[in-house]
Structure formats: structure tokens, C-alpha cells
PDB file of C-alpha atoms in Angstrom:
ATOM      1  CA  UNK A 708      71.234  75.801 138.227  1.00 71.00           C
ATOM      2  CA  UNK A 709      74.927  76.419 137.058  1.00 89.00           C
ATOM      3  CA  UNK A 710      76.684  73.803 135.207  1.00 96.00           C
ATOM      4  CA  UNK A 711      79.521  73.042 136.604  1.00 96.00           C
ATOM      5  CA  UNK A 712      81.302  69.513 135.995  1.00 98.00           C
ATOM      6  CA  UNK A 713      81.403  67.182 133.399  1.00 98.00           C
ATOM      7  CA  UNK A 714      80.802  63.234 133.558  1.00 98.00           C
ATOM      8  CA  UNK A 715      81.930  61.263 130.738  1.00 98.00           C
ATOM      9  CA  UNK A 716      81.153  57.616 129.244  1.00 97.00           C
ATOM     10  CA  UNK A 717      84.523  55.806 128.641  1.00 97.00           C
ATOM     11  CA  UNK A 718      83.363  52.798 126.046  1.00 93.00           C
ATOM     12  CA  UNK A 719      82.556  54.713 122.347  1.00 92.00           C
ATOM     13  CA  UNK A 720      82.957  58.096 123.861  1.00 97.00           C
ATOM     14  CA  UNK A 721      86.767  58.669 124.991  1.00 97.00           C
ATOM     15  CA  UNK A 722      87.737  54.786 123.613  1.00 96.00           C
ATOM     16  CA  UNK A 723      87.163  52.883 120.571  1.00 91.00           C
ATOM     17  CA  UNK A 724      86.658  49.877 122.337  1.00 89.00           C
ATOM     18  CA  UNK A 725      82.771  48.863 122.229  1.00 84.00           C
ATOM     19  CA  UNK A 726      83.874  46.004 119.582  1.00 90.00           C
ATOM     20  CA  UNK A 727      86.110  44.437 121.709  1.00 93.00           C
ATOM     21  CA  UNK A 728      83.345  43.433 124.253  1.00 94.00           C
ATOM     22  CA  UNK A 729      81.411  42.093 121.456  1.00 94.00           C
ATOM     23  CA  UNK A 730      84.403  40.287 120.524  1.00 95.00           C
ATOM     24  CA  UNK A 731      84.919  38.770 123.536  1.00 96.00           C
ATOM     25  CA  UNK A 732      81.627  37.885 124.807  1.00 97.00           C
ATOM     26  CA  UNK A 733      81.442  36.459 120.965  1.00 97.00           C
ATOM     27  CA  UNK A 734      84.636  33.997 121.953  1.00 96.00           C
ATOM     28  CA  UNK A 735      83.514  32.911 125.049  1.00 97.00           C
ATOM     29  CA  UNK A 736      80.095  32.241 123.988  1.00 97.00           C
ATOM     30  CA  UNK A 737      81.900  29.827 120.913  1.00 97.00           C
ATOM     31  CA  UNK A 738      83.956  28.186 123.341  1.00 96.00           C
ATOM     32  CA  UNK A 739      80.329  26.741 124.897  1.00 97.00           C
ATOM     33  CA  UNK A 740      78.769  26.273 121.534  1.00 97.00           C
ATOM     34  CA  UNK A 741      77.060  29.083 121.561  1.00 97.00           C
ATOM     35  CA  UNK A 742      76.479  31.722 118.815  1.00 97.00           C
ATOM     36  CA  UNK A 743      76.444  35.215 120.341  1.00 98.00           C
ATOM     37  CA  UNK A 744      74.248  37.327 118.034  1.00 96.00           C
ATOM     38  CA  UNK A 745      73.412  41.543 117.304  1.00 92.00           C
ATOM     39  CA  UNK A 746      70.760  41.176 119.583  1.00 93.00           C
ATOM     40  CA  UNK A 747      72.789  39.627 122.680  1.00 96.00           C
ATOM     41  CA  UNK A 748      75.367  42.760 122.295  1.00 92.00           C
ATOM     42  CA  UNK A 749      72.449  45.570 122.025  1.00 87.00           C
ATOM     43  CA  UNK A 750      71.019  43.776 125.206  1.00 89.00           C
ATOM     44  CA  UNK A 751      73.618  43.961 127.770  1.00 90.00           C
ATOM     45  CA  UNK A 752      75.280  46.899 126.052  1.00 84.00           C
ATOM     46  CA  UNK A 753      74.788  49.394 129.524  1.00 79.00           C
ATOM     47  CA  UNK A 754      74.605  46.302 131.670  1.00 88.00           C
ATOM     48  CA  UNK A 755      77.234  46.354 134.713  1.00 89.00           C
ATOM     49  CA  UNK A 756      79.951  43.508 134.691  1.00 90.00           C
ATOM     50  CA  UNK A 757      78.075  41.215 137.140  1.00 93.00           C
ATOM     51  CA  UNK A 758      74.954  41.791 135.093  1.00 92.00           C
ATOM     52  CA  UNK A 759      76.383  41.061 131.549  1.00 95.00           C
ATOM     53  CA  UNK A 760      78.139  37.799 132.905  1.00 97.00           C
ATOM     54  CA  UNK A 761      75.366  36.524 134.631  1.00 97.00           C
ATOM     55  CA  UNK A 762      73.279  36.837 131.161  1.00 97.00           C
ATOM     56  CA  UNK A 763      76.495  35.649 129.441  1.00 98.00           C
ATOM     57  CA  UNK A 764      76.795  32.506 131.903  1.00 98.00           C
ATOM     58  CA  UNK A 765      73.039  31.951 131.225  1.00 97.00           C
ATOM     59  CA  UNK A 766      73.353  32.259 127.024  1.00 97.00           C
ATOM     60  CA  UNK A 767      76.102  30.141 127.064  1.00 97.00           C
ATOM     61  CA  UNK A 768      75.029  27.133 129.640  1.00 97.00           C
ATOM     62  CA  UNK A 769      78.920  27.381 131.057  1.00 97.00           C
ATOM     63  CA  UNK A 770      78.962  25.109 134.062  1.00 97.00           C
ATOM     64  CA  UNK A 771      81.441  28.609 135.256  1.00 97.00           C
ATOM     65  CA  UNK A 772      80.185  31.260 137.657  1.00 97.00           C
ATOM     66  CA  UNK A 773      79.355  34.693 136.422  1.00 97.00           C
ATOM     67  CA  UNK A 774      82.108  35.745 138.569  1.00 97.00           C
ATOM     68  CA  UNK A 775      84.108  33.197 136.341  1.00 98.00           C
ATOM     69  CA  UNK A 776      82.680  34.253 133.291  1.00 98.00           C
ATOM     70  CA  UNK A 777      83.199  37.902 134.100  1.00 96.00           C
ATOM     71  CA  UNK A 778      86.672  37.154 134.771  1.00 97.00           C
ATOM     72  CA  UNK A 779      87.499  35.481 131.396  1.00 97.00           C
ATOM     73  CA  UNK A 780      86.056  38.477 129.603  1.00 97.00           C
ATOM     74  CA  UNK A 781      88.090  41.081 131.240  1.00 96.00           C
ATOM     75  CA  UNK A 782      90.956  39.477 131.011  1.00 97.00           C
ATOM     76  CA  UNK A 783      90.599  39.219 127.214  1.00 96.00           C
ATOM     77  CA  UNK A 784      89.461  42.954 127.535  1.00 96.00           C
ATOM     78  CA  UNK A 785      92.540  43.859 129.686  1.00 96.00           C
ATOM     79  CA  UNK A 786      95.020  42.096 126.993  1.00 96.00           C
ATOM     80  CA  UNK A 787      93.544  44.381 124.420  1.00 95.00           C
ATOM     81  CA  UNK A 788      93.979  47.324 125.738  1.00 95.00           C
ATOM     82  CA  UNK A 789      97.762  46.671 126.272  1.00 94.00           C
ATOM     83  CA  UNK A 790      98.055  45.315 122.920  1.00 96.00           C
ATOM     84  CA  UNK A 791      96.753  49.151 121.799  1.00 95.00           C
ATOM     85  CA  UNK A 792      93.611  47.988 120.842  1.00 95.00           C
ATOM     86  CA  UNK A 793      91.540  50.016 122.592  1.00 95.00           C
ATOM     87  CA  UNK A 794      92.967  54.070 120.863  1.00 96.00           C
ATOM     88  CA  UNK A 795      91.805  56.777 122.203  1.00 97.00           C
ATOM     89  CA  UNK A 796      88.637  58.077 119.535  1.00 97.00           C
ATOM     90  CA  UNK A 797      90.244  61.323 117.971  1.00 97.00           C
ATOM     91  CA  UNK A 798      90.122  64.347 119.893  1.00 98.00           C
ATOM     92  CA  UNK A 799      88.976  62.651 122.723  1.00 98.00           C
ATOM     93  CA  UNK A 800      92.335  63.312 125.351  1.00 98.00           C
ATOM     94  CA  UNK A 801      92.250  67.004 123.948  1.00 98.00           C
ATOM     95  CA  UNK A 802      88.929  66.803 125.288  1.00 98.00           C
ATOM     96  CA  UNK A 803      89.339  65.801 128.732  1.00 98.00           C
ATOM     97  CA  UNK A 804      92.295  67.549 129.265  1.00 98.00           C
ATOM     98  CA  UNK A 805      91.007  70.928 128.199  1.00 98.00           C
ATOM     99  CA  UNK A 806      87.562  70.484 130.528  1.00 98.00           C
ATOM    100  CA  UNK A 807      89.491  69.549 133.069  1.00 98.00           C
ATOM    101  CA  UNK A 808      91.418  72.287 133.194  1.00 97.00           C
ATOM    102  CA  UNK A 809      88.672  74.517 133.756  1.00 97.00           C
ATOM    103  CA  UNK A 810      85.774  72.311 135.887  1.00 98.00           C
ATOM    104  CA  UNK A 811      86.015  68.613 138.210  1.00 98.00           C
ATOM    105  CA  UNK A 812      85.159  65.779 135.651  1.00 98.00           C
ATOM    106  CA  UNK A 813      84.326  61.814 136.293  1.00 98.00           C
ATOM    107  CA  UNK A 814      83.871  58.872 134.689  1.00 98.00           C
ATOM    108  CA  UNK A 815      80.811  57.190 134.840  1.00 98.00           C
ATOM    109  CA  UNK A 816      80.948  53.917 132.818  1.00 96.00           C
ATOM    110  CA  UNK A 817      79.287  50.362 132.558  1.00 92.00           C
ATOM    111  CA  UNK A 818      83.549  49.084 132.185  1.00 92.00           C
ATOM    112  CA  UNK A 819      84.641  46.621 134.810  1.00 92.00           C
ATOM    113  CA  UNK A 820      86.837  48.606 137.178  1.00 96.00           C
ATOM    114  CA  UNK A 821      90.312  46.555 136.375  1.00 95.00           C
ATOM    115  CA  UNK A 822      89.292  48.144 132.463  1.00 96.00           C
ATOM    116  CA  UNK A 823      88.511  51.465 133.780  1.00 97.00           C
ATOM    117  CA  UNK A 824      91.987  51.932 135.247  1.00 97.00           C
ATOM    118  CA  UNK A 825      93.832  50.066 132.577  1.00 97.00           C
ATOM    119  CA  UNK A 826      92.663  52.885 129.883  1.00 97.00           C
ATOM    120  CA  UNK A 827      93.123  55.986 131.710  1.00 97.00           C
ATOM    121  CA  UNK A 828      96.577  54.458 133.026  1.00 97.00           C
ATOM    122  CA  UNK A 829      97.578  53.544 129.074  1.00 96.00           C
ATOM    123  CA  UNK A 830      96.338  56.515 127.858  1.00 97.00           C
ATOM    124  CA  UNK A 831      97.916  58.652 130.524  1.00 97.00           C
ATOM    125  CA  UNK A 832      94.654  60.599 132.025  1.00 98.00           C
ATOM    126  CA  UNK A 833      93.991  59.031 135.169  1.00 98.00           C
ATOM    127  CA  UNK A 834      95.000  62.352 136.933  1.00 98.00           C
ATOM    128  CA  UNK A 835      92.718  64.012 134.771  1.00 98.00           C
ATOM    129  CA  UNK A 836      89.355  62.578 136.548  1.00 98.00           C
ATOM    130  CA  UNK A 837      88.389  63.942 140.176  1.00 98.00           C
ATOM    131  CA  UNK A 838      86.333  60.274 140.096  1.00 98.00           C
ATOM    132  CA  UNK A 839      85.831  57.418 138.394  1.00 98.00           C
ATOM    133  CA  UNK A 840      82.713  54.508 139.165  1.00 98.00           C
ATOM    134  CA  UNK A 841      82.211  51.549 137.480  1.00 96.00           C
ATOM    135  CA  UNK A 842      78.397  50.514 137.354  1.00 93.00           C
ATOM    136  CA  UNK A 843      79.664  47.022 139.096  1.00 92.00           C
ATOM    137  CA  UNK A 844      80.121  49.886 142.288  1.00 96.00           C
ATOM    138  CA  UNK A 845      76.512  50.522 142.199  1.00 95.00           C
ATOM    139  CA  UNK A 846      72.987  48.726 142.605  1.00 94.00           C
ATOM    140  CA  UNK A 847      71.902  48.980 139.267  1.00 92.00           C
ATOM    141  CA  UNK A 848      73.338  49.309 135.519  1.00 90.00           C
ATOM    142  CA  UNK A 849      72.566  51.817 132.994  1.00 92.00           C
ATOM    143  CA  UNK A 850      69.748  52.427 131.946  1.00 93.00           C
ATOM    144  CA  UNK A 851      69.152  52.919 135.774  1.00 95.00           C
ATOM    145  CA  UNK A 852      70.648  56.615 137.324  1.00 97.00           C
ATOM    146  CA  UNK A 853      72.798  55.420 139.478  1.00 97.00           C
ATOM    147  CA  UNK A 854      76.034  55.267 137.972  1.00 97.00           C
ATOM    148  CA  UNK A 855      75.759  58.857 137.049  1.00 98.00           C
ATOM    149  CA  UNK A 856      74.266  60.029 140.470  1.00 98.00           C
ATOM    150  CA  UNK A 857      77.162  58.278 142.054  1.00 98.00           C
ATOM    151  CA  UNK A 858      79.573  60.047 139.884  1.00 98.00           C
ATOM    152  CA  UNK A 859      78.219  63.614 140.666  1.00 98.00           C
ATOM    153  CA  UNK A 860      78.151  62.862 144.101  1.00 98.00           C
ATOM    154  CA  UNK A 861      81.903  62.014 144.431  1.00 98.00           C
ATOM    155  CA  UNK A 862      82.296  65.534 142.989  1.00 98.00           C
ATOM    156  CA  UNK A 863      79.983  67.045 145.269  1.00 97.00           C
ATOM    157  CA  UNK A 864      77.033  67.678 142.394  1.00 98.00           C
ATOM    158  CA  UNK A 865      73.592  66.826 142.081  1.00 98.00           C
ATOM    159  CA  UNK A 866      73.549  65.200 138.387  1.00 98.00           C
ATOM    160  CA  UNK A 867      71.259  68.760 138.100  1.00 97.00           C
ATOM    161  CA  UNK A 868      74.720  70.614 138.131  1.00 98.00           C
ATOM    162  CA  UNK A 869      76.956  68.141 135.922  1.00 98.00           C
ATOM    163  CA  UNK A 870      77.007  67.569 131.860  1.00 98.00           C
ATOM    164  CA  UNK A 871      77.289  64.190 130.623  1.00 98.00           C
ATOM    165  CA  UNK A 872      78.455  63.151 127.207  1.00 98.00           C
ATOM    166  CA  UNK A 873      76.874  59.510 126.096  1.00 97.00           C
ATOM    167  CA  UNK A 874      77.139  57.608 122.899  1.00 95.00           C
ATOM    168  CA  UNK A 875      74.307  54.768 123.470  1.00 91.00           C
ATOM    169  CA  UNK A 876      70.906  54.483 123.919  1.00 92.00           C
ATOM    170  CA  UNK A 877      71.260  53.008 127.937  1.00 92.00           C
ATOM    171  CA  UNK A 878      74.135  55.343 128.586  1.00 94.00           C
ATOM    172  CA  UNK A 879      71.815  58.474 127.435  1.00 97.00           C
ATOM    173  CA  UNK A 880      69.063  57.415 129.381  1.00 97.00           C
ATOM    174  CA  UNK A 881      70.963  56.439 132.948  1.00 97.00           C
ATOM    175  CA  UNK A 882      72.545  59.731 132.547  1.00 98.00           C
ATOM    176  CA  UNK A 883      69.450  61.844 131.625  1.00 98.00           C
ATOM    177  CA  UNK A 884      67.307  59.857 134.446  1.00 98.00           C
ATOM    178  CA  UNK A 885      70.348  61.286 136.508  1.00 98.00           C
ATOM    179  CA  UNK A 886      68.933  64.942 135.913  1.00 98.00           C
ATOM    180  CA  UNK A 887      72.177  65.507 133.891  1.00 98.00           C
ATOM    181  CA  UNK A 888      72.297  67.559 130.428  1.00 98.00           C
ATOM    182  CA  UNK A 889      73.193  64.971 127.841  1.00 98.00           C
ATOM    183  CA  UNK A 890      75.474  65.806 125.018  1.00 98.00           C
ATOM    184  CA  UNK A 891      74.779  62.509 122.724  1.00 98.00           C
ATOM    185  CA  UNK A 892      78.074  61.665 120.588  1.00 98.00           C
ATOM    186  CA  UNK A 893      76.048  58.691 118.725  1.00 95.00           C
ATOM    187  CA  UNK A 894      77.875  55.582 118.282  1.00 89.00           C
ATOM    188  CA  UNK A 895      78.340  55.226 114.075  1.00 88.00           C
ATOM    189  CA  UNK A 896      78.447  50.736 115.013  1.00 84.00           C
ATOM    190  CA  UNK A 897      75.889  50.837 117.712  1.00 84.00           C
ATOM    191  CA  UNK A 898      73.720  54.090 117.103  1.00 91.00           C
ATOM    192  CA  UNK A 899      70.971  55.046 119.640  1.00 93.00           C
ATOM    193  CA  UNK A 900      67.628  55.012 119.231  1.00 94.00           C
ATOM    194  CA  UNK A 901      66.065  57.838 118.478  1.00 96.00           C
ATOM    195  CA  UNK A 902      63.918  57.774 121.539  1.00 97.00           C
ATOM    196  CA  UNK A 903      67.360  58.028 123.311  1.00 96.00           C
ATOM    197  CA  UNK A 904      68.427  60.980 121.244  1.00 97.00           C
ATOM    198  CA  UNK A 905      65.396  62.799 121.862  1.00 98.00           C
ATOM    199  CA  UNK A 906      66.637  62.639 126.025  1.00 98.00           C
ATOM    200  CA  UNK A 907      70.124  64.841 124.686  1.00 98.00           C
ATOM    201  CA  UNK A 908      70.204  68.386 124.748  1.00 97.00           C
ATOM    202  CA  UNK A 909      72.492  68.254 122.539  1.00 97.00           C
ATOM    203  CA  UNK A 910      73.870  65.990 119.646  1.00 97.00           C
ATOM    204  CA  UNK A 911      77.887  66.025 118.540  1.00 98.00           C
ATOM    205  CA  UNK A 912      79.456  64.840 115.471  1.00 96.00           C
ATOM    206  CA  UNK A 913      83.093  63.861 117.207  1.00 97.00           C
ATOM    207  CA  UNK A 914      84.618  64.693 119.946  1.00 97.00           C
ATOM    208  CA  UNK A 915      85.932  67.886 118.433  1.00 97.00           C
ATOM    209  CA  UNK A 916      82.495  68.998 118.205  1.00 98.00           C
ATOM    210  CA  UNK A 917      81.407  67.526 121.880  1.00 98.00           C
ATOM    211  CA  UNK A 918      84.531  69.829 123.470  1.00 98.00           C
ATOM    212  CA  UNK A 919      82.922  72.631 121.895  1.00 97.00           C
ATOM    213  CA  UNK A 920      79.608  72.067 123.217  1.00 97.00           C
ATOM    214  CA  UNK A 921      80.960  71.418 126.671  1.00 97.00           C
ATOM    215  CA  UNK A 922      82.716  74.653 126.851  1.00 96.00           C
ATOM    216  CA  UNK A 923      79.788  76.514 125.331  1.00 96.00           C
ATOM    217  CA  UNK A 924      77.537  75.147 127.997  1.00 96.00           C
ATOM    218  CA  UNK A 925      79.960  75.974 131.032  1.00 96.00           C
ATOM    219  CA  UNK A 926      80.086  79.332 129.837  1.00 93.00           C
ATOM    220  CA  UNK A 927      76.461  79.403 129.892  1.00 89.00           C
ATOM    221  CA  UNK A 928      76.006  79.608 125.733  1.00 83.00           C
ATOM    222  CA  UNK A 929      73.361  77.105 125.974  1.00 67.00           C
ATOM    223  CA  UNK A 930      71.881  78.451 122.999  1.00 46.00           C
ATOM    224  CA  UNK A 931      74.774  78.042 120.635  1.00 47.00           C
ATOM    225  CA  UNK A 932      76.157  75.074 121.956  1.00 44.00           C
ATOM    226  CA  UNK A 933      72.381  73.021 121.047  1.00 47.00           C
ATOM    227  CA  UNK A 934      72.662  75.022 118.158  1.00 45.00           C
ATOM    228  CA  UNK A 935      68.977  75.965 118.747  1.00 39.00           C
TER     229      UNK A 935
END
């Protein structure tokens, strides 16, 4: 089956931003006496919003509802981002902009949806995406499919017919579960396991290398773009 659209991750993959969620569901766990540790952050990591502040509420014994706790986070999230600290990883807007040009791409990403549109709007590609779903718009988080399946279906793909480029171990296994071909771009902070890996056709160094691939696949070098 021909490839023919690209779904991207938006957290470690087209922003540096996965230490900012740490950061903040660090803060808020303080604020209730709680220490927030490695293993908290590699749990939810993939989680959707109402998933990572229910466990959040939970951790942290806040008398707050997750919808409350959820709330707190993003806000902190959203502040960041227009502070600039959430940059675009390098080569990542080349990126988008050049597949875009040439097949329909989505987002498919475990962000809140306020976050989702607050970095494409900041970093000036929202009309660059045909869709974009936040995993809060689906039943289940990554690891589960759905975020990806949902993506491919607002283009009008089967997750057969659609690349995906991942950088964490949840994100690579949602989107290979999806029936996508993964192109793994591994998180150098949060790296995937190799189990993960092993679900990625291919594996990137930046996003330099990742555009590459993309347009190697869609031209049906399979081949050189695994560099197998």
C-alpha cells in the first residue's frame, strides 16, 4: 500500500518541550507536598490530559479535580510557550513545511488541545497540518492506537497508508499499533526502550535526518531511507 501522508508527534519531535511537563507536574506536585519523581514522568509520559491529571490528582492527594489539576498544568504549560520556552527542535519547521508541500500531514499528540494550538499558532504552522487530535479527543492515550487512527482518518487514510515520526517509547507503540511506519527520532532526555525501537522502521538522528527519511519513503526508496 502507497504511503501517502505523514502524522507527526508534537512534544520531543517538532518541540523541545517534554521538560516543561515534567516541570510542571514537578510544581504542582510540591505545592501538595509531594515529590514528583523519574518514574512518575516515564509513567504518564503518552498519557492523555484527563489521564495524566487524574494520576497527578491521585500522587498528590489535592482535594482539586483532575479537571482542576489539568487546568493548573496547562496553564503553566501555555505561559511557557509564550514566554519562548517551548523552540521549535532544529530543522523541525523545515520539516513540516517541506512534507507538506508535497503530501496531507497531522498531528497526532498526547498535548492538551489549548497546547496543541498555542505551538503551531507561535510557531506559525498551523496552516501547515490538514488535522490535528489531541489524545484528550479520543478513548484512550498512547500507547493505545487511537490517537493515530483518528489522525489518519481525518485525512482520509488507514494508519496502513500514513508515516509517523515518534520520539518515545508510548508514542512509537500507539503509532505502530496504528499500522503506521514509524520513523523513531529517540528522545536524547527520555530515550525509548529498545523494545519500542525495535516497532520503527526506521531510526533518525534529528530532524534533518527524519525529513530525509520521510521523503525517501514517499518516493518509495524504502530501502535507502531504513538504510537497510
Amino acid at each position: 500500500m502507497a504511503l501517502a501522508a505523514v502524522v507527526f508527534d508534537l512534544d520531543g519531535v517538532l518541540v523541545d518541550s517534554e521538560h516543561l511537563w515534567e516541570e510542571n507536574w514537578v510544581a504542582y506536585a510540591a505545592r501538595h507536598r509531594t515529590e514528583w519523581t523519574a518514574e512518575d514522568t516515564a509513567s504518564v509520559q503518552g498519557m492523555s490530559a484527563p489521564e495524566w491529571a487524574a494520576y497527578l490528582a491521585k500522587r498528590s492527594g489535592t482535594p482539586e479535580s483532575a479537571a482542576e489539576v489539568e487546568r493548573a498544568v496547562v496553564d503553566g504549560m501555555i505561559a511557557a510557550i509564550e514566554a519562548g520556552e517551548a523552540p521549535l527542535l532544529p530543522g523541525a519547521g523545515e520539516m513540516v513545511r517541506e512534507v507538506s508541500a508535497k503530501v496531507p500531514v497531522a498531528l497526532a499528540s498526547s498535548a492538551a488541545r489549548r497546547v496543541i494550538d498555542a505551538v503551531l499558532d507561535k510557531h506559525g504552522l498551523t496552516g501547515e497540518f490538514s488535522a490535528t487530535v489531541s489524545s484528550a479527543e479520543v478513548a484512550r492515550g498512547k500507547p493505545s492506537p487511537d490517537v493515530y487512527l483518528e489522525a489518519a482518518a481525518r485525512l482520509g487514510r488507514s494508519g496502513e497508508e500514513c508515516l509517523g515520526v515518534e520520539d518515545s517509547s508510548n508514542g512509537i507503540r500507539a503509532a505502530a499499533a496504528a499500522g503506521l511506519t514509524v520513523i523513531a527520532l529517540p528522545n536524547p532526555v527520555y530515550p525509548p526502550k529498545p523494545d519500542a525501537l525495535e516497532l520503527a522502521a526506521a531510526v533518525a538522528e534529528n530532524n534533518d535526518d527524519v525529513r530525509r527519511k520521510l521523503l525517501a519513503y514517499l518516493s518509495g526508496e524504502f530501502a535507502e531511507a531504513s538504510g537497510r
